[in-house]
Each structure stands twice: as structure tokens, then as C-alpha cells.
CSV table of C-alpha atoms in Angstrom, one decimal:
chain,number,residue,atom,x,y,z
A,1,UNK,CA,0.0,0.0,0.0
A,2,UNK,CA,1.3,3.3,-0.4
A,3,UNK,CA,1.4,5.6,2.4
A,4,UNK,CA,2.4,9.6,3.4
A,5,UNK,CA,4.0,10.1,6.4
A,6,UNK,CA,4.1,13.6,8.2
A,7,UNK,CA,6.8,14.0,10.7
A,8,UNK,CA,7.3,16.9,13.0
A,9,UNK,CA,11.1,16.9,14.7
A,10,UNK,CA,12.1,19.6,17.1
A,11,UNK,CA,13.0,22.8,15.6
A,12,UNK,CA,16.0,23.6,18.6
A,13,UNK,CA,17.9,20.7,16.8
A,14,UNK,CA,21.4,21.7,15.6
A,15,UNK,CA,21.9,21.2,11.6
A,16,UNK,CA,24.3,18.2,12.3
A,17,UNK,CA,21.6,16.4,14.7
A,18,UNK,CA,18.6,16.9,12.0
A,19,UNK,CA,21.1,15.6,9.0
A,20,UNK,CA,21.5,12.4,11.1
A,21,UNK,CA,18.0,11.8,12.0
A,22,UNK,CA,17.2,12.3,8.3
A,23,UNK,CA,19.6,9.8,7.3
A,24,UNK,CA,18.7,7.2,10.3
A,25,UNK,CA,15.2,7.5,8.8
A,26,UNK,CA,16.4,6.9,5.4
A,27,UNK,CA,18.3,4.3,6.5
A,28,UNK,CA,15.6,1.9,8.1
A,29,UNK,CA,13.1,2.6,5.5
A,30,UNK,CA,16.0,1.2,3.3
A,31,UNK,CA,16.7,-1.5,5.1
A,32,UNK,CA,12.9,-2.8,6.2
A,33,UNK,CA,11.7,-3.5,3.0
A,34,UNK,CA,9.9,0.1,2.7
A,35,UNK,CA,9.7,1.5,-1.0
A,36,UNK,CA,11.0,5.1,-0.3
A,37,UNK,CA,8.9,7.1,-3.3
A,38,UNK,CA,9.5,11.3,-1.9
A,39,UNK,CA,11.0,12.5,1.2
A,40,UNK,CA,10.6,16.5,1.5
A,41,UNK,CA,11.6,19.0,3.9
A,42,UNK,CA,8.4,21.1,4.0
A,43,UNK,CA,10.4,23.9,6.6
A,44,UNK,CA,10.0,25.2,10.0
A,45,UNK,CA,6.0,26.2,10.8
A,46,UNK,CA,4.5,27.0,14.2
A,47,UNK,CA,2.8,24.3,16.2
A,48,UNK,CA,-1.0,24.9,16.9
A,49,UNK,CA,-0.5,24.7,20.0
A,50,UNK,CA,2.8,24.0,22.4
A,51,UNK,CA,4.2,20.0,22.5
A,52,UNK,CA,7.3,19.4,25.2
A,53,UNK,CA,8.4,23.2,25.5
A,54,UNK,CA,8.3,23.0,21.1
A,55,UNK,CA,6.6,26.1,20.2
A,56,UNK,CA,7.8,25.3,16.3
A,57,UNK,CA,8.8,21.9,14.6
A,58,UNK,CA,10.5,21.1,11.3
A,59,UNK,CA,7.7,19.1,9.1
A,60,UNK,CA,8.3,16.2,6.6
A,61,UNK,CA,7.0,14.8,4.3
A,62,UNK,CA,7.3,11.3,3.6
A,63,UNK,CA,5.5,8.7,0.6
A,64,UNK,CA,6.9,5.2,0.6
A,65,UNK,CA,5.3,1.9,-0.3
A,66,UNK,CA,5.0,-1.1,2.3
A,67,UNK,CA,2.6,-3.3,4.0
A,68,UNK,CA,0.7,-2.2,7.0
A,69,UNK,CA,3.0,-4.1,9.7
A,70,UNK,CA,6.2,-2.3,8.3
A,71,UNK,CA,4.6,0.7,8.3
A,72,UNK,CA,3.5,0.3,12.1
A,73,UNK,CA,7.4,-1.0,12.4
A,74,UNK,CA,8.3,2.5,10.8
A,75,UNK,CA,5.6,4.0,13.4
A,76,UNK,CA,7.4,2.8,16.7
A,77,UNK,CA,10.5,3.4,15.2
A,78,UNK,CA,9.6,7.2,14.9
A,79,UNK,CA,8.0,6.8,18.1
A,80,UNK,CA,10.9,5.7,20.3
A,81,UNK,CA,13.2,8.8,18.9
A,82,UNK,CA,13.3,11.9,21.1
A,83,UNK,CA,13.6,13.9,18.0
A,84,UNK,CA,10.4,13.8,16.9
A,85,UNK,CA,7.4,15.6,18.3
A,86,UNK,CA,4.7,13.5,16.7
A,87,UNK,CA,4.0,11.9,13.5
A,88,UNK,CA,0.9,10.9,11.5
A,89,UNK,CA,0.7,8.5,8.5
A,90,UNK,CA,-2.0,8.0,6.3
A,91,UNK,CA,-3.2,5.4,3.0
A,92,UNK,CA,-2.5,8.0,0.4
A,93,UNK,CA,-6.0,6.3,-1.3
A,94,UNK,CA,-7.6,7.8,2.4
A,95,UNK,CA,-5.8,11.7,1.8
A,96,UNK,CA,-9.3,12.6,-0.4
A,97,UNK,CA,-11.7,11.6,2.6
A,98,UNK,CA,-9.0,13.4,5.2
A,99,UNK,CA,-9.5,16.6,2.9
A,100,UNK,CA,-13.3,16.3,3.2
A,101,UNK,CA,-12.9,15.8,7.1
A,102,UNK,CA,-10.5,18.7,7.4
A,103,UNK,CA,-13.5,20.7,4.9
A,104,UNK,CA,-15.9,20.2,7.2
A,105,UNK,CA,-14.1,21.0,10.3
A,106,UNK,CA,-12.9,24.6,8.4
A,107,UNK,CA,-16.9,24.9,7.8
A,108,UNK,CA,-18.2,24.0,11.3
A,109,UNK,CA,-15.1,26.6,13.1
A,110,UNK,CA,-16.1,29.4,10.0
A,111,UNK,CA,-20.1,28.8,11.9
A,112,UNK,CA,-18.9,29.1,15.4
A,113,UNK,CA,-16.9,31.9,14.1
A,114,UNK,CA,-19.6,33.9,12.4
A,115,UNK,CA,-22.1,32.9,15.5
A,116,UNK,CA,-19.5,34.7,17.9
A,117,UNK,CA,-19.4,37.5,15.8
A,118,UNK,CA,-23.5,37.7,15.9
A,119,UNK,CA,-24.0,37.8,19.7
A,120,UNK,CA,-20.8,40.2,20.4
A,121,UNK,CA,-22.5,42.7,17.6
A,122,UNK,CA,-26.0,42.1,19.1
A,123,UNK,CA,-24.6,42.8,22.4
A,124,UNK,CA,-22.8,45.7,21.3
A,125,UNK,CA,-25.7,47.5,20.1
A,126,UNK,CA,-27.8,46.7,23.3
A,127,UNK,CA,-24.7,48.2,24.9
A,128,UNK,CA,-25.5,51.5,23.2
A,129,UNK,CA,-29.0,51.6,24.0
A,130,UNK,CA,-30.2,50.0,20.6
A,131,UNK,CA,-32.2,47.1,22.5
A,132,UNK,CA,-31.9,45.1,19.4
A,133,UNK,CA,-34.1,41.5,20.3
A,134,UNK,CA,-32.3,38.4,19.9
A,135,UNK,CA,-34.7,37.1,17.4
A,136,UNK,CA,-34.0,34.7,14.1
A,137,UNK,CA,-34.5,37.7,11.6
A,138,UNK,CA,-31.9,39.7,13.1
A,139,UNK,CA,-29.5,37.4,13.6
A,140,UNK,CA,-29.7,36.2,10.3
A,141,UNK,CA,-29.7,40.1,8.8
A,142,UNK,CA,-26.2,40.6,11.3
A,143,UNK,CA,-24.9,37.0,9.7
A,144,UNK,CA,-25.8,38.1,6.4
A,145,UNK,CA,-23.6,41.8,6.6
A,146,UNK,CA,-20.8,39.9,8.5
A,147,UNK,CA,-20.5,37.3,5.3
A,148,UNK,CA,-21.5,39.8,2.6
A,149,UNK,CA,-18.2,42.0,4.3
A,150,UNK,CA,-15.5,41.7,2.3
A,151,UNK,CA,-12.7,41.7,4.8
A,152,UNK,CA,-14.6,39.3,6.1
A,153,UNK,CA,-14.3,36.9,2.8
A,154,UNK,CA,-10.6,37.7,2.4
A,155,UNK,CA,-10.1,37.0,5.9
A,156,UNK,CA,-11.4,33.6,5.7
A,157,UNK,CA,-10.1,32.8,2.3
A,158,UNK,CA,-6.3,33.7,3.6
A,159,UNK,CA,-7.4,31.4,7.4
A,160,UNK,CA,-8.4,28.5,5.0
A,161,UNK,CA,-5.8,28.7,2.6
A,162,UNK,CA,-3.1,28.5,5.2
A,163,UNK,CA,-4.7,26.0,6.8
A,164,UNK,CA,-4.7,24.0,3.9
A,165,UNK,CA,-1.5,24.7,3.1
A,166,UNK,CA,0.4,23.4,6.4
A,167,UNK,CA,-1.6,20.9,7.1
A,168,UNK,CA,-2.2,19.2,3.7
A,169,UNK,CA,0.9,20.2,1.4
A,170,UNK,CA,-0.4,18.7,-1.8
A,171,UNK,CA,-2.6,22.1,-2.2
A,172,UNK,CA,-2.7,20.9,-5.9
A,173,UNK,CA,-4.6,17.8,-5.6
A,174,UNK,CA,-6.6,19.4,-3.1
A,175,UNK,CA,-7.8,21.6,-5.5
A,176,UNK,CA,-9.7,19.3,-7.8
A,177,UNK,CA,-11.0,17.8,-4.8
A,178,UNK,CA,-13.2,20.7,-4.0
A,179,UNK,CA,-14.4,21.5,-7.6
């Protein structure tokens, strides 16, 4: 099966130390019967959210063919570094229903978004006297500006696209995927 393999070592790493874990990794997939296809340094990006004192990590990419017990090998084998902050590997054949979970994610945070937006502007103009109601029609008429706004659109465009773009690198088979 053909797999792609995300891994995220620590950024405080000297050049030296990342050049051997590189090659270490190179090395078992070599030497475990692991069809090496792409192995890319996708660069230093901020975590979402802080992992062992790592603000940062250094993301790569990995595609190789195997069978599912060599791949969970290759698994605890990444797992038993100290390198590496975590890894994720996926069927490539999977990466189009990961897109349309990662989608609908984007969608349902854009809602919570936009319904946060509604109750601070409804509360805003109560605070200046307005007494607006917290009724359907005006919520929808605030939702409807907020959308309509374009900062609003380029805002969410530029949150989405970056999204996208560290967490599913092949933006351009992505693309097709949401035509």
C-alpha cells in the first residue's frame, strides 16, 4: 500500500543532529523492505499549539510503499526517537476523505466563528441603547452583513488557505477535490 508520512522533529535541533535523523530514517526505510517514493523538507512552521516546550517543529513529508505491519514498524520506530514531536501516516488512497474531514471541520469553526461574531455585535448594540431582540430575523440580517463583508471573505479565504497549506501540502490535488 502506499502511504504519506508527516513528521514533526524539534525545531531547537542543531543542523548536524537533524542531517543524522534524516539519514537514520532513510536508512531503516532502506533497510525494512519500505519502498522510499518522496521524502521533503516542508520547513520550520509554528505548532497549533505548544508539544514538550516546542513552540515550532520542522515538518516532513514522507510517501513510501510497504505493508501495514512495516509501516506500524516504521511507526514505533519514529515513536521511540526523542527527536520527533509527533507523527501521523495516512493510506495515500484515504488523503481525499482526510481533505473532506479537514473541509468540514474549516466549515463548522467558520459557523462558530460567524455565530461569535453575531451575539458580540447584538450585544454591542444593546450596549449602546439599541435594544436590538435576539430574534432569528436579526440574527440572520447581522450574519448576512458579517458574510457579505468583504474583509470578512478575504479574511477567511487567507485562514483557510493557510490551513490548507500546512496541514495538507499537496494544495494541488486538493484543488480538484473541492471543484
Amino acid at each position: 500500500m502506499k502511504y504519506e508520512n508527516i513528521l514533526i522533529l524539534k525545531a531547537n535541533m542543531k543542523e548536524t543532529e537533524i542531517s543524522e535523523e534524516i539519514k537514520r530514517i532513510k536508512d531503516y526505510l532502506k533497510n525494512h523492505n519500505i519502498n522510499l517514493i518522496s521524502f521533503e523538507n516542508l520547513g520550520e512552521k509554528a505548532l497549533f499549539y505548544e508539544t514538550e516546550n516546542n513552540k515550532n517543529g520542522l515538518y516532513f513529508q514522507t510517501i513510501f510503499y510497504t505493508n501495514q505491519e512495516e509501516k506500524e514498524n516504521f511507526e514505533s520506530f519514529i515513536k521511540n526517537s526523542n527527536n520527533f514531536i509527533k507523527q501521523m501516516t495516512v493510506e495515500i488512497e484515504n488523503s481525499k476523505e482526510i481533505f473532506k474531514q479537514i473541509k468540514e471541520l474549516n466549515e463548522t469553526f467558520l459557523l462558530k466563528g460567524i455565530a461569535s461574531e453575531v451575539v458580540t455585535r447584538i450585544e454591542d448594540m444593546n450596549e449602546d441603547g439599541r435594544n436590538i431582540p435576539l430574534e432569528l430575523d436579526n440574527i440572520v440580517d447581522i450574519a448576512d452583513k458579517i458574510t457579505d463583508h468583504i474583509f470578512f471573505n478575504e479574511t477567511m479565504n487567507g485562514i483557510i488557505d493557510n490551513y490548507l497549506n500546512e496541514y495538507y501540502p499537496e494544495k494541488e490535488d486538493t484543488q480538484d477535490l473541492e471543484e
